[in-house]
Short mmCIF file of C-alpha atoms and ligand atoms in Angstrom, two decimals:
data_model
loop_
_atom_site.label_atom_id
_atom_site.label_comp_id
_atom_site.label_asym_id
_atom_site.label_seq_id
_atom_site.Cartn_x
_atom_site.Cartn_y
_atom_site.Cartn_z
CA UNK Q 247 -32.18 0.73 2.41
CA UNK Q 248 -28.26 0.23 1.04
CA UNK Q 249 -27.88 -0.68 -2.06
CA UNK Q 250 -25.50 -3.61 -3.00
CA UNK Q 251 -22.98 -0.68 -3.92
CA UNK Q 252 -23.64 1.95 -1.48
CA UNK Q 253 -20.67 2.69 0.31
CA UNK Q 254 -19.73 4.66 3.83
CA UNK Q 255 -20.00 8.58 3.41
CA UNK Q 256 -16.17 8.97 3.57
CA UNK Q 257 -15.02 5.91 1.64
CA UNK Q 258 -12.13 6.77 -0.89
CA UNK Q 259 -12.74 6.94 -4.54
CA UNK Q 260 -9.75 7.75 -6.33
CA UNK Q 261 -7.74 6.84 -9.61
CA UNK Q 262 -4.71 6.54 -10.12
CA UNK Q 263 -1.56 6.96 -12.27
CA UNK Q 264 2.27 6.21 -12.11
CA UNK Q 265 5.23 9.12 -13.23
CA UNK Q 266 6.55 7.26 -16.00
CA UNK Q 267 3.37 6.32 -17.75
CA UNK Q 268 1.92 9.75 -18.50
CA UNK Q 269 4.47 12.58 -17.61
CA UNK Q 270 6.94 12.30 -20.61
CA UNK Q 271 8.64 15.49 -20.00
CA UNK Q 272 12.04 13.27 -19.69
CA UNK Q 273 14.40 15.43 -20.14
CA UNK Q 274 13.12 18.93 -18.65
CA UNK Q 275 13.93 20.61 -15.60
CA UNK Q 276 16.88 18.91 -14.42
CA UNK Q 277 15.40 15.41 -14.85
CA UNK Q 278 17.87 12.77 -14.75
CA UNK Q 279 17.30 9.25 -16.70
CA UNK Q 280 15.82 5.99 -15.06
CA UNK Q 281 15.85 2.57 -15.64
CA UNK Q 282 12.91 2.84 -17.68
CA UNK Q 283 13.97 5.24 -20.05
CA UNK Q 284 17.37 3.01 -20.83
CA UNK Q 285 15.08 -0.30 -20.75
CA UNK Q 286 12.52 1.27 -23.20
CA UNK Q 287 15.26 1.98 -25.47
CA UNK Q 288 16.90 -1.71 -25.51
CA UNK Q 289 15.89 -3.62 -28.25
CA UNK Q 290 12.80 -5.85 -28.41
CA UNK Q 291 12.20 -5.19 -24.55
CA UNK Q 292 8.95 -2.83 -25.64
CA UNK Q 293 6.15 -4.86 -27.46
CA UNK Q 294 5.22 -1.96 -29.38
CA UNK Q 295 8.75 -0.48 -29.58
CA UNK Q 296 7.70 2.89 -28.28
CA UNK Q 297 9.12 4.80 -24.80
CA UNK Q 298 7.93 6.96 -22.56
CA UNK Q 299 9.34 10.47 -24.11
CA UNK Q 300 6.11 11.77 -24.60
CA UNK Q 301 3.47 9.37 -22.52
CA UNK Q 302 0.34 11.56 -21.99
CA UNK Q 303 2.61 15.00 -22.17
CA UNK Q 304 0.84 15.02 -18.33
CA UNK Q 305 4.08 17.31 -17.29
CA UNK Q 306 2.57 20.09 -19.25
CA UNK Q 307 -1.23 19.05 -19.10
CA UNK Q 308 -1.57 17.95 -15.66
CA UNK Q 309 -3.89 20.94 -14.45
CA UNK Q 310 -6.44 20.30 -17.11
CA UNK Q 311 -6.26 16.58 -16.17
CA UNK Q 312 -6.78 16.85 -12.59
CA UNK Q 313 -9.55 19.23 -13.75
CA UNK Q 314 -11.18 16.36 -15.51
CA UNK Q 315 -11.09 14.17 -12.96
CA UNK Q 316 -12.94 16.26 -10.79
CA UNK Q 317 -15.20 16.63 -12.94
CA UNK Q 318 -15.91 12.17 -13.09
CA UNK Q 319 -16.32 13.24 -9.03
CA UNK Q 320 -13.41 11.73 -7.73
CA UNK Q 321 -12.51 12.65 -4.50
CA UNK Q 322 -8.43 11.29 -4.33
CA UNK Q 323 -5.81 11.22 -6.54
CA UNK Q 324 -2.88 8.45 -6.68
CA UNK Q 325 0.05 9.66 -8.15
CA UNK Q 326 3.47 8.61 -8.07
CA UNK Q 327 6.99 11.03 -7.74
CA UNK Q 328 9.73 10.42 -10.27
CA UNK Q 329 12.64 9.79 -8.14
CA UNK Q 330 14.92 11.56 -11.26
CA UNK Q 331 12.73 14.76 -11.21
CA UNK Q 332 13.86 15.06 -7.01
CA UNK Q 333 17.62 13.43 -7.72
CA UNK Q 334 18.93 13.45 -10.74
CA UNK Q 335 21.67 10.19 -9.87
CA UNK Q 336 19.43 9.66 -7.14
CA UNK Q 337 21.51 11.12 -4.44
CA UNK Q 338 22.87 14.67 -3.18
CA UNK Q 339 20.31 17.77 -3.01
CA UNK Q 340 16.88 18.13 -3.87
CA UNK Q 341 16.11 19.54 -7.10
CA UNK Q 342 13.44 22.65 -6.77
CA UNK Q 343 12.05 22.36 -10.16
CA UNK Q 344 11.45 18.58 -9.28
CA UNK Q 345 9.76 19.39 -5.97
CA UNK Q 346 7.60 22.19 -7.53
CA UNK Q 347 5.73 19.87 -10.20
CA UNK Q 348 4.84 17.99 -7.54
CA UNK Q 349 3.59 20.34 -5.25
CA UNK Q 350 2.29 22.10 -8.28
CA UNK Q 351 0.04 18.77 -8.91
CA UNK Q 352 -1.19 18.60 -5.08
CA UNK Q 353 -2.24 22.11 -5.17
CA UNK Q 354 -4.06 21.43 -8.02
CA UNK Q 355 -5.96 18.87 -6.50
CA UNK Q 356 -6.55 21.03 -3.73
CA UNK Q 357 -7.85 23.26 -5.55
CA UNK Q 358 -10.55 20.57 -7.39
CA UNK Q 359 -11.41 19.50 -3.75
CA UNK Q 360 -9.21 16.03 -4.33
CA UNK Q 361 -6.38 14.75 -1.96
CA UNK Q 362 -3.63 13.99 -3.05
CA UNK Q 363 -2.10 10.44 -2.57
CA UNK Q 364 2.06 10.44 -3.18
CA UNK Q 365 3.79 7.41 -4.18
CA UNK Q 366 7.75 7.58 -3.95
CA UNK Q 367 8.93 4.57 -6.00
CA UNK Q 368 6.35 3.78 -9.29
CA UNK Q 369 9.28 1.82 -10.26
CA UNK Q 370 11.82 4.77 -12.08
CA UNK Q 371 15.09 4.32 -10.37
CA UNK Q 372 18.01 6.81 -11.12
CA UNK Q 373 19.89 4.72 -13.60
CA UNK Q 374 23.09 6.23 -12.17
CA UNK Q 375 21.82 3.76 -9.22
CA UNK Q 376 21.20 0.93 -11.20
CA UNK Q 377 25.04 1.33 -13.09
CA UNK Q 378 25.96 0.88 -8.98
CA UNK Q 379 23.86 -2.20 -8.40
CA UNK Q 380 20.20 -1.07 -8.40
CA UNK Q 381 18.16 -2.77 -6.24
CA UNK Q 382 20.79 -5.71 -6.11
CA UNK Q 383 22.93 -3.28 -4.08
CA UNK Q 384 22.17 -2.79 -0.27
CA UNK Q 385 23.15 0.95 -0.18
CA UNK Q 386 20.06 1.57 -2.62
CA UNK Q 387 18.04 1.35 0.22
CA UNK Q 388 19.28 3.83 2.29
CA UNK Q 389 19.11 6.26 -0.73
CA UNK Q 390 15.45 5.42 -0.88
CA UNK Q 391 15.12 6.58 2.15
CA UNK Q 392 17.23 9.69 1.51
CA UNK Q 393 15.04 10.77 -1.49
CA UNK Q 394 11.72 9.80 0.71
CA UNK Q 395 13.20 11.96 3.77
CA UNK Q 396 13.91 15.04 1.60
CA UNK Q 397 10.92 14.68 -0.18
CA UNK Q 398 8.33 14.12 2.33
CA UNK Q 399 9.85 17.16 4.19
CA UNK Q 400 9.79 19.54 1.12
CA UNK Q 401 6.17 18.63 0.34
CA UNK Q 402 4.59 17.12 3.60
CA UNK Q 403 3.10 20.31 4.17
CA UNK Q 404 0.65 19.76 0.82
CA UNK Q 405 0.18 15.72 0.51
CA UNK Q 406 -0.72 13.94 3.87
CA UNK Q 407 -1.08 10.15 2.63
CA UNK Q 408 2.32 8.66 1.52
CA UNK Q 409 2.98 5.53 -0.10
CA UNK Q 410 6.73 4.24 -0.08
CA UNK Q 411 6.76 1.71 -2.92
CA UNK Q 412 4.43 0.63 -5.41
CA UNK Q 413 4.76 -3.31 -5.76
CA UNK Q 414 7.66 -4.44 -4.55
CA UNK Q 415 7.34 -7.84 -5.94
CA UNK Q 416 7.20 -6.75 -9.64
CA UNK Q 417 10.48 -4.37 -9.35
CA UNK Q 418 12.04 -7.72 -7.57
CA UNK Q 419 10.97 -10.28 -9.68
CA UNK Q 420 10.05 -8.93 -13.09
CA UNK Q 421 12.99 -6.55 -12.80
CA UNK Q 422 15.88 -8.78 -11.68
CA UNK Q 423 13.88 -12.29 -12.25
CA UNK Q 424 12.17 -12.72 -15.55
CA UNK Q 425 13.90 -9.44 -16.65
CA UNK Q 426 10.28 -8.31 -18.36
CA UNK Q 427 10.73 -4.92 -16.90
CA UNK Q 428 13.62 -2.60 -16.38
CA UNK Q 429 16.31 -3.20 -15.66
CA UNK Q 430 15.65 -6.44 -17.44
CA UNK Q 431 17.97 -8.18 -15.14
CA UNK Q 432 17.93 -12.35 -14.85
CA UNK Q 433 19.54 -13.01 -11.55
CA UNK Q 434 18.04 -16.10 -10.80
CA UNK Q 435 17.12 -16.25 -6.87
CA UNK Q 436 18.92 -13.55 -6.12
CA UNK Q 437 16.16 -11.97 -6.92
CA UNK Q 438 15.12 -12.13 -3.30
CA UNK Q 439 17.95 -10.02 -2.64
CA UNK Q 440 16.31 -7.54 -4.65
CA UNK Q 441 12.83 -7.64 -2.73
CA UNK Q 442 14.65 -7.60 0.26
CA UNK Q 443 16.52 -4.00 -0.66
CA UNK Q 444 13.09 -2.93 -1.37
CA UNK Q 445 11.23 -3.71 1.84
CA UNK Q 446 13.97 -2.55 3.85
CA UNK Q 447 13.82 0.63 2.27
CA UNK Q 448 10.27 0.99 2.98
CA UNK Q 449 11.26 0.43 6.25
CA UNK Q 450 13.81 3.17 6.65
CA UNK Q 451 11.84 5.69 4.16
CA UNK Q 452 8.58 5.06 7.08
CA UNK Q 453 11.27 6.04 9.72
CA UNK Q 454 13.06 8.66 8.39
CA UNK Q 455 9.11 10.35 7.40
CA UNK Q 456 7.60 9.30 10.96
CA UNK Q 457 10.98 11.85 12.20
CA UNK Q 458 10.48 14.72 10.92
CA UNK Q 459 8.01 17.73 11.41
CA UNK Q 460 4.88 16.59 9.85
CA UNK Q 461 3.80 14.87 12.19
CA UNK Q 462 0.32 14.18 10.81
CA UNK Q 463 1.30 12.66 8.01
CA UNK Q 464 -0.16 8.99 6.87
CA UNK Q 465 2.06 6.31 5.66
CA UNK Q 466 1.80 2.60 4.15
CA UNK Q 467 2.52 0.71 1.41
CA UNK Q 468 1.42 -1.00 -1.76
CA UNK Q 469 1.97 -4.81 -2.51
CA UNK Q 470 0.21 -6.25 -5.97
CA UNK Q 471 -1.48 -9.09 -4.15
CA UNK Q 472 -3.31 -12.62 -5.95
CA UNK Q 473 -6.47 -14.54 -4.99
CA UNK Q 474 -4.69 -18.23 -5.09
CA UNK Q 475 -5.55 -21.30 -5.22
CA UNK Q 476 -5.05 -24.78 -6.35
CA UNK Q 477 -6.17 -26.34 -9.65
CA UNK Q 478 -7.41 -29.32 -7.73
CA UNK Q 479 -7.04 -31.49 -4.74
CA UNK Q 480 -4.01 -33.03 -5.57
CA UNK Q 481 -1.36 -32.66 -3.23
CA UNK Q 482 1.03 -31.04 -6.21
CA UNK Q 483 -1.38 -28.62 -6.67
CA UNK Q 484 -1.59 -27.47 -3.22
CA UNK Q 485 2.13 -27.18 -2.97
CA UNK Q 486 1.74 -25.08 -6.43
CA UNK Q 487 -0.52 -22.85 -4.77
CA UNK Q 488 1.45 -22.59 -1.93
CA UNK Q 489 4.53 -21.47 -3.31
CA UNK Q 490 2.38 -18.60 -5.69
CA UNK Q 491 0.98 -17.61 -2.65
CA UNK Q 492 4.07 -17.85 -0.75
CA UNK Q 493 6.15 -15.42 -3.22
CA UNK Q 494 3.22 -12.99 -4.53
CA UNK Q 495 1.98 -12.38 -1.56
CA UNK Q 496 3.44 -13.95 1.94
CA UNK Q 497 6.97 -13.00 1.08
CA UNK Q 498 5.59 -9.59 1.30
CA UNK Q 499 2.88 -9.32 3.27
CA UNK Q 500 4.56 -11.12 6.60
CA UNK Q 501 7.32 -8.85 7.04
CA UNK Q 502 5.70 -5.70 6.59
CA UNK Q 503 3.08 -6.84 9.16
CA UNK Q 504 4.22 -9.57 11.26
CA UNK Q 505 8.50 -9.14 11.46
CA UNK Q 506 9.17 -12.42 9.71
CA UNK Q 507 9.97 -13.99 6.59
CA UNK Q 508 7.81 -16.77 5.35
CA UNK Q 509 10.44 -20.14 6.01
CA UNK Q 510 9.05 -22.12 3.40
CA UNK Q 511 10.05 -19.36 0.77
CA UNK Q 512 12.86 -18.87 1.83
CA UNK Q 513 13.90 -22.74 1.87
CA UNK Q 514 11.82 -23.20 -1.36
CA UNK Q 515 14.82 -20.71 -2.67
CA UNK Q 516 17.26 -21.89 -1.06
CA UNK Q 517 17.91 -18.91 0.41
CA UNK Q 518 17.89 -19.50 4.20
CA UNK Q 519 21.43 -18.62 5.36
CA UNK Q 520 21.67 -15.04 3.26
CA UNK Q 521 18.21 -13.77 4.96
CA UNK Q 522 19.29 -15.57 8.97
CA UNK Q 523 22.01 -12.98 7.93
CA UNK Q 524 19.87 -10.26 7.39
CA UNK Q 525 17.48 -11.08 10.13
CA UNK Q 526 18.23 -7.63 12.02
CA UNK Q 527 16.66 -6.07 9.19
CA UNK Q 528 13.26 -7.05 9.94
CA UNK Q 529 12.60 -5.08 13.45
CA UNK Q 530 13.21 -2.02 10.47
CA UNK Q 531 11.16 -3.66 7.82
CA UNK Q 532 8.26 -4.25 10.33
CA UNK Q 533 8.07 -0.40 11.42
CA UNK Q 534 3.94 0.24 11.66
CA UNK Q 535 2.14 1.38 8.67
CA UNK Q 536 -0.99 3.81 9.22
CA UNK Q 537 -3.04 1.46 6.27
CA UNK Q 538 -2.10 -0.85 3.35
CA UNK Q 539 -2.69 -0.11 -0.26
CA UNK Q 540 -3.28 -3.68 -2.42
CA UNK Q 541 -3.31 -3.29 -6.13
CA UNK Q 542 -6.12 -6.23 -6.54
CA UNK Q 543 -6.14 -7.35 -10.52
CA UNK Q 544 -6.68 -11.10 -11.23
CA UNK Q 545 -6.47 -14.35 -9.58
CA UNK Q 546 -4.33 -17.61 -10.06
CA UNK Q 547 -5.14 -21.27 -10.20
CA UNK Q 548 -2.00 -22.91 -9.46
CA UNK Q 549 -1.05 -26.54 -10.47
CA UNK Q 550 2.27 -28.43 -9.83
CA UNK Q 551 4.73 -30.23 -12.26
CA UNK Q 552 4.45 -34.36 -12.87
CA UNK Q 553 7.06 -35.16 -11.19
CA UNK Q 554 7.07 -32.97 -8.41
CA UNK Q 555 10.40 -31.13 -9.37
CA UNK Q 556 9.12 -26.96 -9.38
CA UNK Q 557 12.44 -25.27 -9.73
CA UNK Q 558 14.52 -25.05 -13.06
CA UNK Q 559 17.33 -22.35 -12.63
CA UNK Q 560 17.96 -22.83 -16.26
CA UNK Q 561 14.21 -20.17 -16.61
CA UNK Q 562 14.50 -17.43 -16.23
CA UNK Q 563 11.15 -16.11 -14.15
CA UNK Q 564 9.34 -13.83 -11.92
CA UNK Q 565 8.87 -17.08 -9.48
CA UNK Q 566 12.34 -18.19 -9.19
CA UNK Q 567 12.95 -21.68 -7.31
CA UNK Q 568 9.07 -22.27 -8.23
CA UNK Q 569 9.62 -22.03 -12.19
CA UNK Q 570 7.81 -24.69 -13.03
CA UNK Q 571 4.57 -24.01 -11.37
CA UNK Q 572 1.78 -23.75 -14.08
CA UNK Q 573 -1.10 -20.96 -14.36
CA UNK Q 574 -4.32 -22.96 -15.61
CA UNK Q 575 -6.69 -21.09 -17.92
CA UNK Q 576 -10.20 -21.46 -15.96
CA UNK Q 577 -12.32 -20.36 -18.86
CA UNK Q 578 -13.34 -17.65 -16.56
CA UNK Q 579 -13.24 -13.63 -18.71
CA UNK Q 580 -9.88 -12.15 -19.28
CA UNK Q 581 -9.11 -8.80 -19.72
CA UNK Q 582 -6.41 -7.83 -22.62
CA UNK Q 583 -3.85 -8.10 -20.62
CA UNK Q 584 -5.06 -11.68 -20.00
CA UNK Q 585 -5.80 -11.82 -16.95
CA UNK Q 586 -8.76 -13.81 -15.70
CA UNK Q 587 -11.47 -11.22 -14.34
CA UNK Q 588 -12.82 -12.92 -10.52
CA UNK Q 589 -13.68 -10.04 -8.46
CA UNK Q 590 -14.64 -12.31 -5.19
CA UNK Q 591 -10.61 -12.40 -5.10
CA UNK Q 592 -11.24 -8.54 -4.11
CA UNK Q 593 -12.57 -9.35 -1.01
CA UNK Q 594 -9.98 -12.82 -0.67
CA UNK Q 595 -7.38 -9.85 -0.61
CA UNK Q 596 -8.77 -7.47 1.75
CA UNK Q 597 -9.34 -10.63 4.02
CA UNK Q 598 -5.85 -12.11 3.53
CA UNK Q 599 -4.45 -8.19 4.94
CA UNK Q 600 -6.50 -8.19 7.22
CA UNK Q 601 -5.96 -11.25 9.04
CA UNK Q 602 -2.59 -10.17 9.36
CA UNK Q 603 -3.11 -6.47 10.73
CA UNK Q 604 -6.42 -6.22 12.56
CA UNK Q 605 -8.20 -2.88 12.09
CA UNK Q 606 -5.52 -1.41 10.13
CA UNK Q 607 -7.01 0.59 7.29
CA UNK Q 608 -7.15 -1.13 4.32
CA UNK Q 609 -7.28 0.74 0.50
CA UNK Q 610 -7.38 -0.52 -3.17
CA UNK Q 611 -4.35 1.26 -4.78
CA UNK Q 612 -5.45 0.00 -7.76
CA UNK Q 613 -7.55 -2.17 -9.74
CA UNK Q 614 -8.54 -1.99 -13.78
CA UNK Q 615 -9.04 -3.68 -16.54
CA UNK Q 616 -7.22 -3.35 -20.39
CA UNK Q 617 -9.08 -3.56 -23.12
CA UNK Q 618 -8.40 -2.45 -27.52
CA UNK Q 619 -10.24 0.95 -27.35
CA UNK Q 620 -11.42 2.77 -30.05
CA UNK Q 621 -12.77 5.70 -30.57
CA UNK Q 622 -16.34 5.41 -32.33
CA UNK Q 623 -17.53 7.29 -35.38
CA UNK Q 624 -19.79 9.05 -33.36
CA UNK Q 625 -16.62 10.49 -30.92
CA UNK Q 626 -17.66 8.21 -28.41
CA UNK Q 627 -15.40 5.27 -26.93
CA UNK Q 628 -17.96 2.27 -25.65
CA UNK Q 629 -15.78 0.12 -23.44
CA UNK Q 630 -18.97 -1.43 -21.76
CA UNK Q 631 -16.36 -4.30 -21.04
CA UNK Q 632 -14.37 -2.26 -18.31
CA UNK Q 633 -17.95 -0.52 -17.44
CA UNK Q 634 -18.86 -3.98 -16.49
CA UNK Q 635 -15.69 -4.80 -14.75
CA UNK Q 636 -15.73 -1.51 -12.47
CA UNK Q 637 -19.51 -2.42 -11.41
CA UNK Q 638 -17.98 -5.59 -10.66
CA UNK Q 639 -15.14 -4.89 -8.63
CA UNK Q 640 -16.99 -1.55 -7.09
CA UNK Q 641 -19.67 -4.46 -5.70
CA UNK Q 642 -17.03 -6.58 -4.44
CA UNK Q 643 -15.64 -3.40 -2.41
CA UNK Q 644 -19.16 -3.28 -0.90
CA UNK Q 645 -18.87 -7.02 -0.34
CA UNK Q 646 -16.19 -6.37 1.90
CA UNK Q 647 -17.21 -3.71 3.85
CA UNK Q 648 -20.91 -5.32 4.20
CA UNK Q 649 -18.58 -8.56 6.05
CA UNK Q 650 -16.59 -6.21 8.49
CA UNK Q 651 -13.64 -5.91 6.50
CA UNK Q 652 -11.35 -2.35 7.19
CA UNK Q 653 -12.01 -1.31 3.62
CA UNK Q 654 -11.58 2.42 3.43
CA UNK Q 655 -11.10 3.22 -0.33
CA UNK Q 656 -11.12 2.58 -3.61
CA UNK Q 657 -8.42 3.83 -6.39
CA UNK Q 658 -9.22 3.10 -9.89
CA UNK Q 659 -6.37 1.93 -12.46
CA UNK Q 660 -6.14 4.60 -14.27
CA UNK Q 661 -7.20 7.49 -14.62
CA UNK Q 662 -6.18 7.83 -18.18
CA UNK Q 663 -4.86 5.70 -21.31
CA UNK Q 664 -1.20 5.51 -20.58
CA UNK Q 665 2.08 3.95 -21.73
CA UNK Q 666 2.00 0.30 -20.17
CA UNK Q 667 5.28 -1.01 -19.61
CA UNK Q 668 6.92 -3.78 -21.53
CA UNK Q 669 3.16 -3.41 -23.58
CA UNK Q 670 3.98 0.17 -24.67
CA UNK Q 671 1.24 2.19 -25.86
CA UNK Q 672 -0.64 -0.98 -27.06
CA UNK Q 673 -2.80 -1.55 -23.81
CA UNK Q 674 -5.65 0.83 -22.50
CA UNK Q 675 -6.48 1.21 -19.29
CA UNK Q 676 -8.06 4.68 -19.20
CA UNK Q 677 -11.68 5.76 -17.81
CA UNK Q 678 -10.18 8.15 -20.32
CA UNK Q 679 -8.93 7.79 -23.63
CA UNK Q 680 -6.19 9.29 -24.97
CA UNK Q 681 -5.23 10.32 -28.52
CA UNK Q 682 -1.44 9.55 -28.58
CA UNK Q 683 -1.11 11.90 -32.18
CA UNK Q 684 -3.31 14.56 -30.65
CA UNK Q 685 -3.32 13.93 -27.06
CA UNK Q 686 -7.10 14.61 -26.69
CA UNK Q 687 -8.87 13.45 -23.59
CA UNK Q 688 -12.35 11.74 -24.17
CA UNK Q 689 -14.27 10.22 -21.57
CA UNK Q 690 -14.86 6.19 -21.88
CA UNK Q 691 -18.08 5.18 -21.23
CA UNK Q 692 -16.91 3.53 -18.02
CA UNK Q 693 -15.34 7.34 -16.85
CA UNK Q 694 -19.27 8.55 -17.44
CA UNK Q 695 -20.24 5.06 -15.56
CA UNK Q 696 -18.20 6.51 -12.50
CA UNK Q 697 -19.23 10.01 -12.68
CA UNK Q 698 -23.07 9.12 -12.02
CA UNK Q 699 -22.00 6.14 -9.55
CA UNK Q 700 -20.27 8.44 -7.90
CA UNK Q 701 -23.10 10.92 -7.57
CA UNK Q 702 -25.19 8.36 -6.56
CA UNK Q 703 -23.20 7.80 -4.04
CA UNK Q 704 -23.33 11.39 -2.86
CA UNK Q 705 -26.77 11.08 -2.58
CA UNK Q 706 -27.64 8.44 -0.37
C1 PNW G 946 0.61 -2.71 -12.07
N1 PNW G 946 2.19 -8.86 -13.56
O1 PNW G 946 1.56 -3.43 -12.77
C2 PNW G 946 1.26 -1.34 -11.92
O2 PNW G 946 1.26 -0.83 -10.62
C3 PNW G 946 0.78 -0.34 -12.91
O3 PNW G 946 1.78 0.62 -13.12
C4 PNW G 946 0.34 -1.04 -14.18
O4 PNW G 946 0.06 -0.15 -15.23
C5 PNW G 946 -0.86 -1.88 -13.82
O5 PNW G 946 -0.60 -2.77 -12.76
C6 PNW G 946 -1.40 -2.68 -15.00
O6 PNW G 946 -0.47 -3.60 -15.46
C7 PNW G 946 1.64 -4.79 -12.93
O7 PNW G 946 2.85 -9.23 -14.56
C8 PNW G 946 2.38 -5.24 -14.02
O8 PNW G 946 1.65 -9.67 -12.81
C9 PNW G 946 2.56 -6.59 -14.23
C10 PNW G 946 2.01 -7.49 -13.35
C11 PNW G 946 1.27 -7.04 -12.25
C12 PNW G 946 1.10 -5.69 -12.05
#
């Protein structure tokens, strides 16, 4: 007899992590400065006011961490590369000491009996690229792809599963929309442009790695996807939907997998003549990917304006031409962060990928929950609210598998505590927390949660 949880034998279970939210280390070994470190410093971008200098120190602590994860019984490890620790002004040589953290990390895991899972771009762009254009600037992505060639070939021998970028749509539209994270641009629809750079240079990065000598190496992507839908049957509410749905996820989603743009985006933006420019693009953009990674966190119930008018170029936003689109508050749980907890959406996402690619392997990159920990009086930290969540979202991963769907693995956001973007230190989303004065590790009671789920897993 399965349980509702049990899981195939070789199912994933991972966590994951991101360079810039737990290295610190900035300024050692030849590492060169990234957006995030000049964003972090610009006034009143940081809620909390603090950067990443320090993060979890994980540049000088990473063996003892990848020790404790072991220990929870994890049997993967997502991790991302800081493009400055490999190029300095992301371009020219590789830099050795950059190359040997990293294959200092995926020895260690190794070592523990955990593989290693690289991403290239967790978002830190060489801000000598971003003086140049950043993302805005066609030539950045052939410099991705540069930095992914050089480093795929110094380390391919050590990490087999690559993943070229970690949500395009939030470097696109948070970065050079809404201007919420670095570089805190407001573009307007141009925007676009941005996510556009960014796919095409997953596109050459796959081509340049699928080249060269390690041949066995596995390669996809990961696209923060959204369970959508409308607030009710209106017609304005369906369009709402549609154009969430159209920019969080189709925008991405069809090109990588299908060779096409979605139209209605791209007319929603008014953007049809730039991309039947850059049309050629796509046969690049659409190179096969060995699985996708979704980062599943929340869903969105989407209504439309009165009067039917959704763009205002005068916001700026992370849905530009759809501005005026509204989120409605459900009632449903949030999480700190916000964000309404609905882990059927889980399995909407694995469905939505896989309608598009078939058997293609299918992994959660990441998926968490934030929460105001504290550590107890009694040493203890009793998040039995992100407990609850995991069980949650660990039974909707079951869900999917139990209704055919490629599911292959789980990666749990994060590993540790960790410096959360435009939030700073101020939001937790450990299995483990971490002591930012002392930078002592204790296990959450939803780390010790996974440890015996995933020994009960073991088991059957
Ligand atoms: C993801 N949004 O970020 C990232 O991949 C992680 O680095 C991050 O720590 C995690 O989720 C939690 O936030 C997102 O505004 C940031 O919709 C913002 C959004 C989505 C994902």
């Amino acid at each position: 007899m399965t349980t509702p949880t049990q899981l195939p034998a070789d199912f994933v279970w991972g966590t994951a992590t991101a360079s810039y939210q737990i290295e610190g280390a900035v300024a050692e070994d030849g590492r060169g400065p990234s957006i995030w470190d000049t964003f972090a410093r610009t006034a009143g971008k940081i809620s909390d006011g603090t950067v990443g200098d320090v993060a979890d120190d994980h540049y000088h602590r990473y063996a003892e961490d990848i020790a404790l994860m072991a220990s929870l019984g994890f049997n993967a490890y997502r991790f991302s590369i800081a493009w400055p620790r490999i190029q300095a002004t992301g371009t020219g040589p590789a830099s050795q000491a950059g190359l040997d953290f990293y294959r200092r990390i995926a020895e260690t895991c190794h070592e523990h009996g955990i593989t290693p899972w690289a991403t290239l771009y967790h978002w830190d762009l060489p801000q000598a690229l971003e003086d140049q254009g950043g993302w805005l600037n066609l030539d950045t992505a052939a410099a991705f792809r540069d930095y992914a060639a050089l480093t795929h070939d110094a380390l391919g021998d050590v990490i087999q599963h690559w993943i070229t970028l970690n949500e395009p749509w939030c470097s696109a539209f948070l970065g050079y929309g809404n201007g919420v994270h670095a570089p805190g641009k407001q573009v307007g629809t141009d925007a676009f442009k941005a996510a556009h750079h960014l796919l095409l240079g997953h596109g050459l990065a796959m081509n340049a790695m699928r080249e060269s000598r390690h041949t066995d190496s596995v390669l996809g992507i990961t696209l923060n996807l959204y369970s959508v839908r409308p607030a009710s049957d209106s017609e304005l509410d369906h369009e709402a939907a549609r154009r969430t749905d159209g920019i969080g996820n189709r925008f991405f989603l069809d090109p990588v997998l299908t060779g096409s743009y979605p139209s209605d985006v791209l007319l929603d933006a008014g953007l049809s003549d730039w991309f039947e420019e850059r049309s050629g693009d796509l046969d690049v953009i659409h190179v096969p990917v060995d699985f996708m990674g979704i980062n599943y966190y929340s869903r969105h119930t989407a209504a439309g304006p009165e009067d039917g008018v959704f763009a205002d170029p005068s916001v700026p936003s992370a849905s530009p031409g759809s501005e005026r689109v509204q989120h409605v508050d459900t009632g449903a749980d949030k999480t700190f962060m916000g964000w309404e907890i609905h882990p059927d959406g889980l399995v909407d996402v694995v469905a939505m990928v896989a309608e598009r690619s078939g058997d293609l392997p299918i992994y959660i990159t990441e998926n968490g929950a934030a929460y105001d920990d504290q550590v107890g009086a009694d040493g203890q930290v009793d998040d039995e609210e992100r407990r609850h969540y995991f069980e949650l979202h660990t039974g909707a991963c079951a869900d999917a598998v139990a209704q055919g769907l490629p599911l292959r693995g789980y990666f749990a956001w994060s590993f540790m505590d960790n410096w959360e973007w435009a939030f700073g230190l101020s939001r937790r989303f450990g299995l483990v927390h971490v002591d930012y004065d002392t930078q002592v590790r204790t296990v959450k009671k939803s780390g010790a949660w996974f440890r015996d789920f995933l020994a009960a897993q073991q088991q059957a």
